[in-house]
mmCIF file of C-alpha atoms and ligand atoms in Angstrom:
data_model
loop_
_atom_site.group_PDB
_atom_site.id
_atom_site.type_symbol
_atom_site.label_atom_id
_atom_site.label_comp_id
_atom_site.label_asym_id
_atom_site.label_seq_id
_atom_site.Cartn_x
_atom_site.Cartn_y
_atom_site.Cartn_z
ATOM 1 C CA MET A 1 -8.207 -23.894 1.363
ATOM 2 C CA HIS A 2 -8.408 -23.449 4.360
ATOM 3 C CA VAL A 3 -9.546 -19.892 5.318
ATOM 4 C CA GLU A 4 -9.170 -18.856 8.595
ATOM 5 C CA GLU A 5 -9.529 -14.938 10.420
ATOM 6 C CA LEU A 6 -6.754 -14.715 13.372
ATOM 7 C CA ASN A 7 -7.099 -12.138 15.401
ATOM 8 C CA GLY A 8 -11.041 -11.704 16.760
ATOM 9 C CA THR A 9 -10.572 -8.348 17.135
ATOM 10 C CA ASN A 10 -11.339 -5.819 14.513
ATOM 11 C CA CYS A 11 -8.994 -5.557 12.435
ATOM 12 C CA LYS A 12 -8.273 -9.094 10.458
ATOM 13 C CA THR A 13 -6.195 -11.371 9.648
ATOM 14 C CA TYR A 14 -6.549 -14.320 7.610
ATOM 15 C CA LEU A 15 -4.739 -17.938 7.399
ATOM 16 C CA LEU A 16 -4.627 -19.631 4.440
ATOM 17 C CA ALA A 17 -4.015 -23.423 3.851
ATOM 18 C CA VAL A 18 -3.491 -26.094 1.505
ATOM 19 C CA GLY A 19 -1.933 -28.925 2.737
ATOM 20 C CA ALA A 20 1.367 -27.983 4.785
ATOM 21 C CA SER A 21 0.902 -24.423 2.796
ATOM 22 C CA ALA A 22 0.449 -21.498 4.294
ATOM 23 C CA ALA A 23 0.140 -17.607 3.603
ATOM 24 C CA LEU A 24 -1.052 -15.328 5.911
ATOM 25 C CA VAL A 25 -2.890 -12.144 4.850
ATOM 26 C CA ASP A 26 -2.513 -8.386 6.684
ATOM 27 C CA PRO A 27 -0.331 -10.017 9.736
ATOM 28 C CA VAL A 28 -0.467 -7.249 12.350
ATOM 29 C CA ARG A 29 2.809 -6.608 14.224
ATOM 30 C CA GLU A 30 2.191 -7.409 17.522
ATOM 31 C CA ARG A 31 0.839 -10.805 16.860
ATOM 32 C CA LEU A 32 3.726 -12.358 15.609
ATOM 33 C CA ALA A 33 4.608 -15.018 17.823
ATOM 34 C CA THR A 34 1.184 -15.963 18.208
ATOM 35 C CA TYR A 35 1.414 -16.606 14.574
ATOM 36 C CA ARG A 36 4.498 -18.402 14.968
ATOM 37 C CA GLN A 37 2.741 -20.099 17.530
ATOM 38 C CA ILE A 38 0.240 -21.123 15.275
ATOM 39 C CA LEU A 39 2.095 -22.184 12.394
ATOM 40 C CA GLN A 40 4.433 -24.282 14.433
ATOM 41 C CA ALA A 41 1.477 -26.250 16.057
ATOM 42 C CA ARG A 42 -0.260 -27.042 13.458
ATOM 43 C CA GLY A 43 3.475 -27.710 11.338
ATOM 44 C CA LEU A 44 2.722 -25.506 8.338
ATOM 45 C CA LYS A 45 4.590 -23.731 6.655
ATOM 46 C CA LEU A 46 4.310 -19.923 5.923
ATOM 47 C CA ALA A 47 4.778 -19.660 1.707
ATOM 48 C CA MET A 48 3.835 -16.127 1.784
ATOM 49 C CA ILE A 49 2.476 -13.222 3.199
ATOM 50 C CA LEU A 50 -0.250 -10.859 1.365
ATOM 51 C CA GLU A 51 -0.359 -7.665 2.722
ATOM 52 C CA THR A 52 -3.984 -6.280 1.089
ATOM 53 C CA HIS A 53 -2.491 -2.289 0.684
ATOM 54 C CA THR A 54 -0.061 -0.505 2.094
ATOM 55 C CA HIS A 55 -2.196 -0.220 6.112
ATOM 56 C CA ALA A 56 -3.012 3.443 8.038
ATOM 57 C CA ASP A 57 -3.884 1.847 11.413
ATOM 58 C CA HIS A 58 -1.576 -0.943 12.125
ATOM 59 C CA LEU A 59 2.465 -1.350 11.923
ATOM 60 C CA MET A 60 3.070 -4.323 9.353
ATOM 61 C CA LEU A 61 5.749 -6.702 9.335
ATOM 62 C CA SER A 62 9.526 -4.956 9.881
ATOM 63 C CA ARG A 63 12.327 -6.346 8.536
ATOM 64 C CA GLU A 64 13.353 -8.696 11.325
ATOM 65 C CA GLY A 65 9.452 -9.935 11.682
ATOM 66 C CA LYS A 66 9.953 -10.801 7.583
ATOM 67 C CA GLU A 67 13.232 -13.089 8.700
ATOM 68 C CA LEU A 68 11.426 -14.864 11.298
ATOM 69 C CA LEU A 69 8.330 -15.639 9.091
ATOM 70 C CA GLY A 70 10.499 -16.212 6.840
ATOM 71 C CA ALA A 71 8.427 -16.476 3.803
ATOM 72 C CA GLN A 72 7.876 -13.315 0.910
ATOM 73 C CA VAL A 73 6.408 -10.609 1.147
ATOM 74 C CA VAL A 74 3.541 -10.130 -1.400
ATOM 75 C CA MET A 75 2.275 -7.167 -2.282
ATOM 76 C CA HIS A 76 1.430 -4.227 -5.663
ATOM 77 C CA ARG A 77 2.819 -2.897 -7.883
ATOM 78 C CA GLU A 78 2.254 0.108 -6.492
ATOM 79 C CA SER A 79 2.858 -0.616 -3.277
ATOM 80 C CA PRO A 80 5.690 2.125 -1.213
ATOM 81 C CA SER A 81 7.360 -0.718 0.617
ATOM 82 C CA PRO A 82 11.021 -1.516 0.314
ATOM 83 C CA LEU A 83 10.840 -4.763 2.198
ATOM 84 C CA VAL A 84 7.991 -6.632 -0.970
ATOM 85 C CA ASP A 85 9.900 -9.013 -2.057
ATOM 86 C CA ARG A 86 7.538 -9.880 -5.416
ATOM 87 C CA HIS A 87 5.725 -7.308 -6.850
ATOM 88 C CA VAL A 88 1.453 -8.507 -8.399
ATOM 89 C CA GLU A 89 -0.282 -7.228 -10.632
ATOM 90 C CA ASP A 90 -4.435 -7.278 -11.595
ATOM 91 C CA GLY A 91 -4.588 -10.923 -12.818
ATOM 92 C CA ASP A 92 -1.634 -11.741 -12.078
ATOM 93 C CA VAL A 93 -2.044 -16.057 -9.918
ATOM 94 C CA LEU A 94 -0.152 -17.217 -7.373
ATOM 95 C CA LEU A 95 0.225 -20.699 -6.404
ATOM 96 C CA LEU A 96 -0.255 -21.620 -2.676
ATOM 97 C CA GLY A 97 0.264 -25.602 -2.851
ATOM 98 C CA THR A 98 -1.984 -26.698 -5.518
ATOM 99 C CA GLU A 99 -4.375 -23.890 -4.943
ATOM 100 C CA ARG A 100 -4.951 -20.709 -6.939
ATOM 101 C CA ILE A 101 -4.057 -16.871 -5.618
ATOM 102 C CA GLU A 102 -5.917 -14.197 -7.963
ATOM 103 C CA VAL A 103 -5.021 -10.819 -7.503
ATOM 104 C CA ILE A 104 -7.590 -8.558 -8.355
ATOM 105 C CA HIS A 105 -6.749 -4.843 -8.441
ATOM 106 C CA CYS A 106 -8.932 -2.577 -6.166
ATOM 107 C CA PRO A 107 -7.316 0.497 -5.775
ATOM 108 C CA GLY A 108 -9.769 3.789 -4.299
ATOM 109 C CA HIS A 109 -8.790 2.892 -0.149
ATOM 110 C CA THR A 110 -5.278 3.349 -1.092
ATOM 111 C CA PRO A 111 -3.612 2.818 -5.024
ATOM 112 C CA ASP A 112 -2.190 0.158 -4.049
ATOM 113 C CA SER A 113 -5.195 -2.401 -2.763
ATOM 114 C CA VAL A 114 -5.572 -5.514 -4.060
ATOM 115 C CA SER A 115 -7.933 -8.392 -3.383
ATOM 116 C CA TYR A 116 -7.458 -11.927 -3.705
ATOM 117 C CA ARG A 117 -9.914 -14.340 -4.800
ATOM 118 C CA VAL A 118 -9.123 -18.096 -3.554
ATOM 119 C CA PRO A 119 -11.794 -21.000 -4.641
ATOM 120 C CA ASP A 120 -14.860 -20.226 -3.529
ATOM 121 C CA ALA A 121 -14.416 -17.163 -1.615
ATOM 122 C CA VAL A 122 -12.608 -13.259 -1.688
ATOM 123 C CA LEU A 123 -10.354 -11.334 0.602
ATOM 124 C CA THR A 124 -11.333 -7.728 0.148
ATOM 125 C CA GLY A 125 -8.714 -5.755 2.373
ATOM 126 C CA ASP A 126 -10.596 -2.388 2.720
ATOM 127 C CA THR A 127 -11.968 -2.280 -0.658
ATOM 128 C CA LEU A 128 -15.512 -4.070 -0.163
ATOM 129 C CA LEU A 129 -16.697 -4.509 4.664
ATOM 130 C CA ILE A 130 -19.498 -5.993 5.328
ATOM 131 C CA GLY A 131 -21.767 -2.992 4.425
ATOM 132 C CA GLY A 132 -19.447 -0.983 3.640
ATOM 133 C CA SER A 133 -16.156 0.030 2.465
ATOM 134 C CA GLY A 134 -12.796 1.191 3.466
ATOM 135 C CA ARG A 135 -12.752 5.076 3.387
ATOM 136 C CA CYS A 136 -10.712 6.864 0.326
ATOM 137 C CA ASP A 137 -9.761 10.038 1.682
ATOM 138 C CA PHE A 138 -5.934 9.145 2.995
ATOM 139 C CA PRO A 139 -3.328 10.462 0.417
ATOM 140 C CA GLY A 140 -3.557 8.610 -2.846
ATOM 141 C CA GLY A 141 -7.230 7.559 -1.646
ATOM 142 C CA ASP A 142 -10.190 7.929 -4.660
ATOM 143 C CA ALA A 143 -13.194 7.216 -4.511
ATOM 144 C CA GLY A 144 -14.338 6.499 -7.462
ATOM 145 C CA LYS A 145 -12.089 3.655 -8.493
ATOM 146 C CA GLN A 146 -13.150 2.625 -5.736
ATOM 147 C CA TYR A 147 -16.791 2.317 -7.233
ATOM 148 C CA ASP A 148 -15.257 0.926 -10.351
ATOM 149 C CA ALA A 149 -13.802 -1.432 -9.118
ATOM 150 C CA VAL A 150 -16.905 -2.809 -6.540
ATOM 151 C CA THR A 151 -18.830 -2.810 -8.596
ATOM 152 C CA ARG A 152 -17.668 -4.271 -11.541
ATOM 153 C CA ARG A 153 -14.624 -6.437 -9.964
ATOM 154 C CA LEU A 154 -16.188 -7.888 -7.120
ATOM 155 C CA PHE A 155 -19.645 -8.423 -7.588
ATOM 156 C CA ALA A 156 -19.051 -9.888 -11.227
ATOM 157 C CA LEU A 157 -17.868 -12.834 -8.595
ATOM 158 C CA PRO A 158 -20.507 -15.351 -8.424
ATOM 159 C CA ASP A 159 -23.082 -14.473 -6.194
ATOM 160 C CA ASP A 160 -22.188 -17.275 -3.722
ATOM 161 C CA THR A 161 -18.163 -16.499 -2.591
ATOM 162 C CA THR A 162 -17.697 -15.876 0.602
ATOM 163 C CA VAL A 163 -16.675 -12.120 1.430
ATOM 164 C CA TYR A 164 -13.564 -12.335 3.946
ATOM 165 C CA PRO A 165 -13.416 -8.171 4.612
ATOM 166 C CA GLY A 166 -10.165 -6.491 6.268
ATOM 167 C CA HIS A 167 -12.617 -5.056 8.881
ATOM 168 C CA ASP A 168 -15.546 -5.885 11.045
ATOM 169 C CA TYR A 169 -16.860 -3.287 13.935
ATOM 170 C CA LYS A 170 -19.817 -4.317 14.017
ATOM 171 C CA GLY A 171 -18.490 -8.392 15.152
ATOM 172 C CA LYS A 172 -19.608 -10.099 11.773
ATOM 173 C CA THR A 173 -17.460 -12.212 10.303
ATOM 174 C CA THR A 174 -17.856 -12.893 6.456
ATOM 175 C CA SER A 175 -20.267 -12.151 4.080
ATOM 176 C CA THR A 176 -21.423 -13.247 0.227
ATOM 177 C CA ILE A 177 -20.558 -10.491 -2.840
ATOM 178 C CA GLY A 178 -24.680 -11.744 -3.405
ATOM 179 C CA ALA A 179 -25.419 -10.611 -0.141
ATOM 180 C CA GLU A 180 -23.459 -7.090 -0.454
ATOM 181 C CA LYS A 181 -24.285 -6.462 -3.963
ATOM 182 C CA ARG A 182 -28.622 -6.524 -2.496
ATOM 183 C CA ASP A 183 -28.071 -5.045 1.343
ATOM 184 C CA ASN A 184 -24.731 -2.849 1.032
ATOM 185 C CA ARG A 185 -26.285 0.465 1.350
ATOM 186 C CA ARG A 186 -22.628 2.387 0.083
ATOM 187 C CA PHE A 187 -23.771 0.589 -3.279
ATOM 188 C CA ALA A 188 -27.057 -1.164 -3.669
ATOM 189 C CA GLY A 189 -29.120 2.034 -6.430
ATOM 190 C CA LYS A 190 -25.724 4.405 -5.800
ATOM 191 C CA THR A 191 -24.406 5.911 -8.712
ATOM 192 C CA ARG A 192 -20.817 6.391 -9.201
ATOM 193 C CA ASP A 193 -21.541 10.053 -8.760
ATOM 194 C CA GLU A 194 -24.017 10.023 -5.743
ATOM 195 C CA TYR A 195 -20.767 7.449 -4.233
ATOM 196 C CA VAL A 196 -17.968 9.834 -5.113
ATOM 197 C CA ALA A 197 -20.501 12.450 -2.865
ATOM 198 C CA LEU A 198 -21.110 9.828 -0.136
ATOM 199 C CA MET A 199 -17.429 9.094 0.391
ATOM 200 C CA GLY A 200 -16.969 12.957 0.481
ATOM 201 C CA GLN A 201 -19.156 12.912 3.061
ATOM 202 C CA LEU A 202 -17.914 10.880 6.054
ATOM 203 C CA GLY A 203 -16.210 13.370 7.808
ATOM 204 C CA LEU A 204 -13.550 9.928 10.135
ATOM 205 C CA PRO A 205 -11.141 11.251 12.332
ATOM 206 C CA PHE A 206 -7.634 9.820 10.739
ATOM 207 C CA PRO A 207 -7.046 6.848 13.111
ATOM 208 C CA GLU A 208 -4.849 7.027 15.987
ATOM 209 C CA LYS A 209 -2.008 5.327 14.607
ATOM 210 C CA ILE A 210 -2.328 7.247 10.990
ATOM 211 C CA GLN A 211 1.421 9.267 12.045
ATOM 212 C CA GLN A 212 3.322 6.044 13.312
ATOM 213 C CA SER A 213 1.881 3.425 11.023
ATOM 214 C CA LEU A 214 1.254 4.540 7.528
ATOM 215 C CA GLN A 215 5.416 6.176 7.037
ATOM 216 C CA VAL A 216 6.797 3.562 8.749
ATOM 217 C CA ASN A 217 4.706 1.114 6.064
ATOM 218 C CA GLN A 218 5.133 3.001 3.227
ATOM 219 C CA SER A 219 8.993 3.426 4.111
ATOM 220 C CA GLY A 220 10.393 0.864 5.975
ATOM 221 C CA PHE A 221 11.926 2.362 8.531
ATOM 222 C CA GLU A 222 11.004 2.404 11.475
ATOM 223 C CA ALA A 223 10.142 6.425 13.209
ATOM 224 C CA ALA A 224 13.690 6.019 15.519
ATOM 225 C CA GLU A 225 15.724 5.611 12.522
ATOM 226 C CA VAL A 226 13.967 8.433 10.533
ATOM 227 C CA GLN A 227 11.787 11.817 12.073
ATOM 228 C CA PHE A 228 8.736 12.010 9.908
ATOM 229 C CA PRO A 229 6.979 14.840 9.031
ATOM 230 C CA LEU A 230 3.178 14.773 9.689
ATOM 231 C CA VAL A 231 0.574 13.230 7.611
ATOM 232 C CA ALA A 232 -0.687 16.494 6.237
ATOM 233 C CA ASP A 233 2.475 17.903 5.561
ATOM 234 C CA VAL A 234 2.929 14.684 3.325
ATOM 235 C CA ALA A 235 -0.761 15.432 1.813
ATOM 236 C CA ALA A 236 0.070 19.127 1.027
ATOM 237 C CA MET A 237 3.869 18.356 -1.166
ATOM 238 C CA PRO A 238 3.497 19.580 -4.465
ATOM 239 C CA ALA A 239 3.218 17.079 -7.432
ATOM 240 C CA LEU A 240 4.338 17.319 -10.919
ATOM 241 C CA SER A 241 3.451 14.336 -13.056
ATOM 242 C CA PRO A 242 6.231 12.480 -15.242
ATOM 243 C CA ALA A 243 6.186 14.230 -18.725
ATOM 244 C CA GLU A 244 5.711 17.921 -16.656
ATOM 245 C CA VAL A 245 9.568 15.929 -14.123
ATOM 246 C CA ALA A 246 11.058 15.163 -18.054
ATOM 247 C CA ALA A 247 10.471 18.658 -20.438
ATOM 248 C CA LYS A 248 12.094 20.200 -16.810
ATOM 249 C CA LEU A 249 15.041 17.609 -17.095
ATOM 250 C CA ALA A 250 15.240 18.973 -21.454
ATOM 251 C CA SER A 251 14.731 23.219 -19.690
ATOM 252 C CA ALA A 252 17.456 25.789 -19.583
ATOM 253 C CA THR A 253 17.538 25.529 -15.240
ATOM 254 C CA PRO A 254 16.647 21.543 -14.789
ATOM 255 C CA PRO A 255 16.207 20.496 -11.707
ATOM 256 C CA LEU A 256 17.983 18.585 -8.107
ATOM 257 C CA LEU A 257 17.222 15.191 -8.429
ATOM 258 C CA LEU A 258 16.752 13.240 -5.271
ATOM 259 C CA ASP A 259 16.026 9.486 -5.330
ATOM 260 C CA VAL A 260 15.231 8.944 -1.599
ATOM 261 C CA ARG A 261 14.998 4.288 -2.277
ATOM 262 C CA GLU A 262 17.476 1.969 -0.454
ATOM 263 C CA PRO A 263 20.448 1.456 -2.743
ATOM 264 C CA GLU A 264 19.067 -1.602 -4.208
ATOM 265 C CA GLU A 265 16.113 -0.419 -5.372
ATOM 266 C CA PHE A 266 18.673 1.821 -7.355
ATOM 267 C CA VAL A 267 19.882 0.088 -9.149
ATOM 268 C CA GLY A 268 17.476 -2.753 -9.428
ATOM 269 C CA ASP A 269 14.065 -3.673 -11.649
ATOM 270 C CA LEU A 270 12.682 0.053 -11.864
ATOM 271 C CA GLY A 271 16.626 1.516 -12.457
ATOM 272 C CA HIS A 272 16.685 5.126 -11.500
ATOM 273 C CA VAL A 273 15.858 8.406 -13.534
ATOM 274 C CA PRO A 274 19.497 8.443 -15.076
ATOM 275 C CA GLY A 275 21.174 11.497 -13.635
ATOM 276 C CA SER A 276 19.307 11.113 -9.954
ATOM 277 C CA LEU A 277 20.966 11.853 -7.093
ATOM 278 C CA PRO A 278 20.462 8.243 -4.679
ATOM 279 C CA VAL A 279 19.998 9.710 -0.751
ATOM 280 C CA PRO A 280 18.300 6.493 0.705
ATOM 281 C CA MET A 281 15.894 8.890 3.627
ATOM 282 C CA ASP A 282 17.083 7.155 6.164
ATOM 283 C CA ALA A 283 20.786 9.154 5.248
ATOM 284 C CA LEU A 284 18.603 12.254 4.571
ATOM 285 C CA ALA A 285 19.075 13.941 7.538
ATOM 286 C CA ARG A 286 22.328 13.729 7.786
ATOM 287 C CA ARG A 287 23.191 14.955 4.069
ATOM 288 C CA LEU A 288 21.363 17.520 4.316
ATOM 289 C CA PRO A 289 24.285 19.757 4.583
ATOM 290 C CA LYS A 290 26.041 18.558 1.151
ATOM 291 C CA LEU A 291 22.251 19.655 -0.327
ATOM 292 C CA ALA A 292 22.584 23.341 0.887
ATOM 293 C CA GLY A 293 22.952 24.991 -2.489
ATOM 294 C CA TYR A 294 19.640 23.506 -3.282
ATOM 295 C CA VAL A 295 17.927 25.687 -0.796
ATOM 296 C CA ASP A 296 16.109 28.518 -3.123
ATOM 297 C CA ARG A 297 16.780 25.826 -7.057
ATOM 298 C CA GLU A 298 13.697 23.017 -7.651
ATOM 299 C CA ILE A 299 14.911 19.832 -5.823
ATOM 300 C CA VAL A 300 11.978 16.691 -7.681
ATOM 301 C CA VAL A 301 11.435 13.871 -4.521
ATOM 302 C CA VAL A 302 11.384 10.540 -6.430
ATOM 303 C CA CYS A 303 10.951 6.973 -5.193
ATOM 304 C CA ARG A 304 8.893 4.201 -5.658
ATOM 305 C CA ALA A 305 5.426 4.541 -5.845
ATOM 306 C CA GLY A 306 5.454 8.202 -4.783
ATOM 307 C CA ALA A 307 4.999 7.823 -0.989
ATOM 308 C CA ARG A 308 8.246 8.217 0.509
ATOM 309 C CA SER A 309 9.386 10.663 -1.561
ATOM 310 C CA ALA A 310 6.206 13.095 -0.463
ATOM 311 C CA SER A 311 7.998 12.159 3.008
ATOM 312 C CA ALA A 312 11.021 13.073 1.809
ATOM 313 C CA GLY A 313 9.890 16.300 -0.048
ATOM 314 C CA ALA A 314 7.843 17.136 3.684
ATOM 315 C CA ILE A 315 10.879 17.028 5.677
ATOM 316 C CA LEU A 316 13.206 18.594 3.201
ATOM 317 C CA GLN A 317 10.407 21.471 3.519
ATOM 318 C CA GLN A 318 11.198 21.584 7.309
ATOM 319 C CA ALA A 319 14.460 21.998 6.663
ATOM 320 C CA GLY A 320 13.666 25.304 4.658
ATOM 321 C CA PHE A 321 13.907 23.944 1.098
ATOM 322 C CA ARG A 322 11.177 26.526 -0.689
ATOM 323 C CA HIS A 323 11.302 24.706 -3.819
ATOM 324 C CA VAL A 324 10.651 20.941 -3.816
ATOM 325 C CA ARG A 325 7.988 19.148 -5.596
ATOM 326 C CA ASN A 326 7.292 15.814 -5.740
ATOM 327 C CA LEU A 327 7.570 13.209 -8.726
ATOM 328 C CA ALA A 328 3.738 11.663 -8.564
ATOM 329 C CA GLY A 329 3.572 7.647 -9.359
ATOM 330 C CA GLY A 330 7.628 7.351 -8.534
ATOM 331 C CA MET A 331 8.599 5.249 -11.154
ATOM 332 C CA VAL A 332 6.386 2.552 -11.495
ATOM 333 C CA ALA A 333 5.330 5.885 -13.257
ATOM 334 C CA TRP A 334 7.219 7.540 -14.294
ATOM 335 C CA THR A 335 8.155 3.405 -16.511
ATOM 336 C CA ASP A 336 4.679 2.815 -17.569
ATOM 337 C CA ALA A 337 5.047 6.484 -19.315
ATOM 338 C CA LYS A 338 8.073 4.627 -20.806
ATOM 339 C CA LEU A 339 10.419 7.848 -19.920
ATOM 340 C CA PRO A 340 14.372 7.058 -19.836
ATOM 341 C CA VAL A 341 16.044 5.038 -17.522
ATOM 342 C CA ALA A 342 19.856 4.103 -15.945
ATOM 343 C CA HIS A 343 20.495 0.420 -14.372
HETATM 344 FE FE1 LIG B 1 -6.842 0.424 5.270
#
């Protein structure tokens, strides 16, 4: 398999090619025209767009970008975006031409982070970087899980496996699993507790474009379509587990369940919670007057993975709704808990 980095910046996009079949890993929206030129010039047909996670530092492809490239978008099952065509889980194998691409779930930087293992190499996204690792302080981040993913899963690969990271800030391009096991000071000789403590003390500023990037990438909506609340307000949204929501629904004063996914998701694979009210994200602002009766009642906001619903919940709070909660983990967690769904 041919593996090539296309951006030449610290934010990396990889081209994978087998014969005339190609995949792009983590394409950046601004460079869409360049990617198309490269594919065309080499006579490559784009089969897949593989995302290693929901990015907070750059805009992922929009609906239009996806159509221009004409390939299916692949992301982990817990990825919030409605623009994903194929959801994958740990152990799934994708085929590019005759070659295998294996999905390794590596939660930590985000809940939906994956690494893609290809012959002799692994694309590690923001999980394992050269001499470093991706930050774990964004909403949904978890340093302990990241330590487990790196030390138990990635470090279990053969030592000579080439590592292609999602970022590098020092001009490096590749490493190997063996070199990272030996030299990566985040992990070498560190216990899980030491790693969690270290990651909690990084004190990194949020990326400049987090406000524009994260919520657009999570929701599939452009900022002009939906006025997003501040990331800090979204992170502060109180959440309820699926079991807690189910208990409330069975009580004498059940909350209103507001499902902010797209209409096709509401009736799609995951279904919806029986009795929930569908109000897609882009319709929420104009539907607020109809929800006025719920200003003092409890509202639980629901989406696919709990990210869009946290944004929608913050919008409701700003509009004066006083008892807004988020269904943690969204319909993915609800169905994992084997709670009732309607289609
Ligand atoms: Fe990232």
